[in-house]
Coordinates of C-alpha atoms in Angstrom, one line a residue:
X22 CA 5.0 -17.3 -45.8
X23 CA 2.7 -14.0 -44.0
X24 CA 1.6 -14.2 -40.6
X25 CA -2.0 -15.0 -41.3
X26 CA -0.6 -18.3 -42.5
X27 CA 0.0 -19.6 -38.1
X28 CA -3.7 -17.7 -37.5
X29 CA -3.1 -14.3 -36.7
X30 CA -4.9 -11.9 -38.2
X31 CA -4.1 -8.3 -39.3
X32 CA -5.2 -5.2 -36.7
X33 CA -7.5 -2.6 -39.2
X34 CA -7.9 -0.3 -36.3
X35 CA -6.3 3.0 -34.7
X36 CA -2.5 2.8 -33.1
X37 CA -3.4 3.6 -29.3
X38 CA -1.9 6.1 -27.1
X39 CA 1.2 5.7 -24.3
X40 CA -1.2 6.5 -22.2
X41 CA -4.5 4.1 -23.2
X42 CA -1.5 1.5 -23.6
X43 CA 0.1 2.6 -20.0
X44 CA -3.4 2.2 -18.9
X45 CA -4.5 -1.2 -19.8
X46 CA -1.0 -2.7 -19.0
X47 CA -2.4 -1.7 -15.2
X48 CA -5.5 -3.0 -15.0
X49 CA -3.6 -5.9 -16.7
X50 CA -1.8 -6.7 -13.5
X51 CA -5.6 -6.2 -11.7
X52 CA -7.5 -8.1 -12.8
X53 CA -4.8 -10.7 -12.5
X54 CA -5.4 -10.5 -9.1
X55 CA -8.5 -10.4 -8.5
X56 CA -9.6 -12.6 -11.1
X57 CA -8.0 -15.3 -8.3
X58 CA -10.9 -16.9 -6.2
X59 CA -6.9 -18.2 -4.6
X60 CA -5.7 -14.8 -4.1
X61 CA -9.1 -13.3 -2.5
X62 CA -8.6 -15.2 0.8
X63 CA -5.8 -13.8 0.6
X64 CA -7.0 -10.7 0.7
X65 CA -10.0 -10.8 3.2
X66 CA -7.6 -12.3 5.6
X67 CA -4.9 -9.2 4.7
X68 CA -7.7 -6.6 5.5
X69 CA -8.6 -8.1 8.8
X70 CA -7.5 -5.8 11.2
X71 CA -10.9 -3.9 9.0
X72 CA -13.4 -6.0 9.1
X73 CA -12.3 -6.0 12.2
X74 CA -13.4 -2.3 12.7
X75 CA -16.7 -3.3 10.6
X76 CA -17.9 -4.9 12.9
X77 CA -17.4 -3.8 16.0
X78 CA -18.8 -0.5 14.3
X79 CA -22.8 -2.7 13.3
X80 CA -22.0 -3.8 16.9
X81 CA -22.2 -0.5 18.5
X82 CA -24.9 1.0 16.0
X83 CA -27.1 -1.8 15.3
X84 CA -26.7 -4.2 18.5
X85 CA -26.8 -0.9 20.8
X86 CA -28.3 1.1 19.3
X87 CA -25.5 4.2 19.7
X88 CA -24.8 3.4 23.3
X89 CA -20.7 3.8 23.1
X90 CA -20.5 0.6 24.4
X91 CA -18.7 -0.6 22.1
X92 CA -17.0 2.4 20.6
X93 CA -17.0 5.7 22.5
X94 CA -17.7 9.0 20.9
X95 CA -17.9 12.3 22.2
X96 CA -20.5 12.0 25.0
X97 CA -21.2 9.0 23.9
X98 CA -18.7 6.0 26.7
X99 CA -15.3 5.1 26.5
X100 CA -14.5 1.9 25.5
X101 CA -11.2 0.3 27.1
X102 CA -8.3 1.6 26.8
X103 CA -6.4 -1.1 25.0
X104 CA -5.0 -1.4 21.4
X105 CA -5.6 -1.6 19.1
X106 CA -9.0 -0.2 18.8
X107 CA -9.3 2.2 21.8
X108 CA -10.3 5.4 19.4
X109 CA -13.5 6.8 18.6
X110 CA -16.1 5.6 17.0
X111 CA -16.0 10.2 15.0
X112 CA -11.8 10.1 15.6
X113 CA -9.5 10.0 13.3
X114 CA -6.8 7.4 14.1
X115 CA -10.0 4.6 14.2
X116 CA -9.4 5.1 10.2
X117 CA -6.7 5.9 9.4
X118 CA -4.4 4.0 11.9
X119 CA -5.4 0.4 12.7
X120 CA -4.2 -1.4 9.2
X121 CA -0.5 0.1 9.6
X122 CA -0.1 0.1 13.8
X123 CA -1.5 -3.4 14.8
X124 CA -1.1 -5.0 11.1
X125 CA 2.7 -4.3 9.7
X126 CA 2.8 -7.8 9.1
X127 CA -0.6 -7.5 7.3
X128 CA 0.8 -4.9 4.7
X129 CA 4.4 -6.0 4.3
X130 CA 3.1 -9.8 3.2
X131 CA 0.4 -8.3 0.9
X132 CA 2.8 -5.5 -0.5
X133 CA 4.8 -8.7 -1.4
X134 CA 2.7 -10.6 -3.3
X135 CA 0.8 -7.9 -5.1
X136 CA 4.1 -5.8 -6.3
X137 CA 7.7 -7.9 -5.6
X138 CA 6.2 -10.4 -8.2
X139 CA 5.1 -7.1 -10.2
X140 CA 8.8 -7.2 -12.6
X141 CA 10.1 -10.4 -11.7
X142 CA 7.0 -12.3 -13.3
X143 CA 6.9 -10.2 -16.3
X144 CA 10.9 -11.5 -16.4
X145 CA 10.6 -14.9 -16.6
X146 CA 8.0 -14.2 -19.6
X147 CA 10.5 -12.8 -21.4
X148 CA 7.6 -10.7 -21.6
X149 CA 9.6 -7.8 -21.6
X150 CA 11.1 -8.6 -24.2
X151 CA 8.1 -8.7 -25.9
X152 CA 7.0 -4.9 -24.6
X153 CA 9.7 -3.2 -24.9
X154 CA 10.1 -3.3 -29.0
X155 CA 6.6 -3.0 -28.7
X156 CA 6.5 0.3 -28.4
X157 CA 5.7 0.2 -24.6
X158 CA 9.8 2.6 -23.4
X159 CA 10.6 1.0 -20.0
X160 CA 9.4 3.9 -18.7
X161 CA 5.6 3.7 -19.9
X162 CA 6.4 0.2 -18.6
X163 CA 7.4 0.8 -14.8
X164 CA 4.3 3.7 -15.2
X165 CA 1.3 0.6 -15.0
X166 CA 3.3 -1.5 -12.3
X167 CA 3.2 1.3 -10.1
X168 CA -0.1 2.3 -10.5
X169 CA -1.5 -0.9 -10.8
X170 CA 0.4 -2.1 -7.3
X171 CA -0.5 1.8 -5.4
X172 CA -3.7 0.4 -6.9
X173 CA -3.9 -2.9 -5.1
X174 CA -2.2 -1.5 -1.8
X175 CA -5.1 1.0 -1.8
X176 CA -7.0 -2.1 -1.7
X177 CA -5.6 -3.1 1.5
X178 CA -5.5 0.8 2.5
X179 CA -7.7 2.8 2.5
X180 CA -10.6 1.3 0.2
X181 CA -12.0 -0.6 3.2
X182 CA -12.0 1.9 5.2
X183 CA -13.8 3.9 3.6
X184 CA -16.6 1.7 3.4
X185 CA -16.7 1.1 7.1
X186 CA -16.8 5.5 7.3
X187 CA -19.8 4.9 5.4
X188 CA -21.2 2.1 6.4
X189 CA -21.1 3.8 10.2
X190 CA -22.4 7.2 8.6
X191 CA -26.0 5.2 7.2
X192 CA -25.8 2.9 11.0
X193 CA -25.9 5.8 12.8
X194 CA -28.3 7.0 14.9
X195 CA -28.6 10.9 12.9
X196 CA -25.9 13.1 11.0
X197 CA -24.0 14.2 14.5
X198 CA -21.6 11.1 13.3
X199 CA -21.3 12.6 9.2
X200 CA -20.4 16.3 9.9
X201 CA -17.3 15.1 12.4
X202 CA -16.2 12.7 10.6
X203 CA -16.8 14.5 6.5
X204 CA -13.3 16.5 7.1
X205 CA -12.1 13.4 7.4
X206 CA -12.1 12.4 3.6
X207 CA -9.4 14.1 2.4
X208 CA -6.4 13.8 5.5
X209 CA -7.6 9.6 5.0
X210 CA -7.5 10.1 0.6
X211 CA -3.8 12.1 0.5
X212 CA -2.4 10.2 3.3
X213 CA -3.3 6.7 2.4
X214 CA -1.6 7.6 -1.2
X215 CA 1.1 8.5 -0.3
X216 CA 2.6 5.2 1.9
X217 CA 0.6 3.5 -1.0
X218 CA 2.7 4.8 -3.0
X219 CA 5.6 4.9 -1.6
X220 CA 5.5 0.8 -0.8
X221 CA 5.8 0.2 -4.7
X222 CA 7.1 2.5 -5.8
X223 CA 9.8 1.2 -3.4
X224 CA 8.3 -3.0 -3.9
X225 CA 8.6 -2.7 -7.9
X226 CA 11.6 -1.6 -7.7
X227 CA 12.9 -4.2 -5.9
X228 CA 11.1 -6.5 -8.2
X229 CA 13.0 -4.9 -11.3
X230 CA 16.8 -7.0 -10.8
X231 CA 14.9 -10.6 -10.6
X232 CA 13.4 -13.4 -13.0
X233 CA 11.7 -15.3 -9.5
X234 CA 8.3 -13.7 -7.7
X235 CA 8.9 -15.6 -5.3
X236 CA 11.9 -14.9 -4.7
X237 CA 11.1 -10.7 -4.8
X238 CA 8.7 -11.9 -2.2
X239 CA 11.4 -13.1 0.0
X240 CA 13.5 -10.0 -0.6
X241 CA 11.0 -7.4 0.4
X242 CA 10.0 -9.0 3.8
X243 CA 13.7 -10.2 4.8
X244 CA 14.8 -6.0 3.9
X245 CA 11.1 -5.1 6.2
X246 CA 11.6 -7.2 8.6
X247 CA 15.5 -6.9 9.2
X248 CA 16.0 -3.9 9.1
X249 CA 13.8 -3.8 11.3
X250 CA 15.0 -5.1 14.2
X251 CA 18.3 -4.0 13.5
X252 CA 16.7 -0.1 13.9
X253 CA 15.0 -1.4 17.5
X254 CA 18.0 -2.9 19.0
X255 CA 20.0 0.8 17.4
X256 CA 17.3 2.5 19.2
X257 CA 16.7 0.7 22.2
X258 CA 19.9 -1.0 23.4
X259 CA 22.4 1.2 21.9
X260 CA 21.5 4.6 21.1
X261 CA 18.3 6.2 22.9
X262 CA 17.0 7.8 20.2
X263 CA 13.7 7.0 18.2
X264 CA 16.0 9.3 14.6
X265 CA 18.4 5.4 15.0
X266 CA 14.9 4.4 13.8
X267 CA 15.7 5.1 10.7
X268 CA 17.0 2.4 9.2
X269 CA 13.8 0.5 8.7
X270 CA 12.1 1.3 5.5
X271 CA 9.1 0.2 7.5
X272 CA 9.3 3.3 10.2
X273 CA 10.6 5.4 7.6
X274 CA 7.3 6.1 5.2
X275 CA 4.5 5.2 8.4
X276 CA 6.6 7.8 10.6
X277 CA 5.4 10.3 7.3
X278 CA 2.7 9.6 6.1
X279 CA 1.1 9.6 10.4
X280 CA 3.2 13.8 9.3
X281 CA 1.8 14.2 6.1
X282 CA -2.2 13.8 8.1
X283 CA -1.1 15.4 11.5
X284 CA -1.6 12.8 13.3
X285 CA 0.9 12.4 16.6
X286 CA 3.6 9.7 15.6
X287 CA 4.3 6.6 17.7
X288 CA 8.7 8.0 17.8
X289 CA 8.0 11.9 16.9
X290 CA 11.1 11.4 14.7
X291 CA 11.9 14.9 12.9
X292 CA 11.3 16.1 9.8
X293 CA 14.0 17.4 9.0
X294 CA 15.4 14.0 9.0
X295 CA 12.2 11.9 7.9
X296 CA 11.9 12.9 4.4
X297 CA 15.5 13.6 2.7
X298 CA 15.8 9.8 4.6
X299 CA 12.1 9.0 2.7
X300 CA 13.6 10.7 -1.1
X301 CA 17.2 9.0 -0.6
X302 CA 15.1 5.4 -0.6
X303 CA 12.9 6.3 -3.7
X304 CA 16.0 7.9 -5.6
X305 CA 17.9 4.1 -5.0
X306 CA 15.1 2.7 -6.2
X307 CA 13.9 4.5 -9.5
X308 CA 17.5 4.4 -9.9
X309 CA 18.4 -0.1 -9.2
X310 CA 14.8 0.5 -11.4
X311 CA 16.3 2.5 -14.0
X312 CA 19.8 0.4 -13.7
X313 CA 17.9 -2.8 -14.6
X314 CA 15.1 -1.6 -17.4
X315 CA 17.1 -0.9 -19.6
X316 CA 15.8 -2.1 -23.0
X317 CA 19.8 -3.7 -23.8
X318 CA 19.6 -5.8 -20.5
X319 CA 15.7 -6.8 -21.1
X320 CA 15.8 -7.2 -25.0
X321 CA 19.5 -9.5 -26.2

């Protein structure tokens, strides 16, 4: 009995390239989230700092006609010096910092949903056995998942603030704001790409060792929360040195991101310690993923 008797059709097209298969897997992962209405509501919740920024931009340029009553620019007044929106609309940190400084819990929660279960869901559905016996190597599979999670992270960390910047440019009374801020774009892009790519690498790797997306998400959130608390205890009560915060993965990636874009960091951790700690975590994540994605472990 041939496979046609079961309703399958013979594929008559040519073989696709590795790059095409990898890209297709990535877009399947991205599309699976944005086709869900529940996820769209969750996404809106997770970009609340960006939505707040957009409202402030609208009030500044439409309601108050650029008077500087809401968002200060050089020569346009000042806002109350209070976090999280104490910088002017022409300041780089207005577009780069809000999500990282004021919404870390939102970043953790969002990354847990889009990344911590990325491989766990496929394990639960026994999809890895199909992938790894049909021309997709583990490295290509992992690359597809990592790139998808990176893109989803950029949907929270970068893309909303690019929309805010474009909105501010066109709502501003002249091109002064554009001239002052257009140079920020490269720094915004590679800074948030670094942070998004790092978080995607860590959470995707951690997801490779379980078939339970819920457990993967809880483990991811637990690691970030527990080690941040431990770091704060070391920093404030024991060592009195900001370098004790290097036990916290979130502190490492956030401080490294600010250092890369040449913005002052909160804890002033020296890069000679910061980036080796970041590299060590990345190597550990890759080792963990390789260990748990070996075909012999997946395809029994």
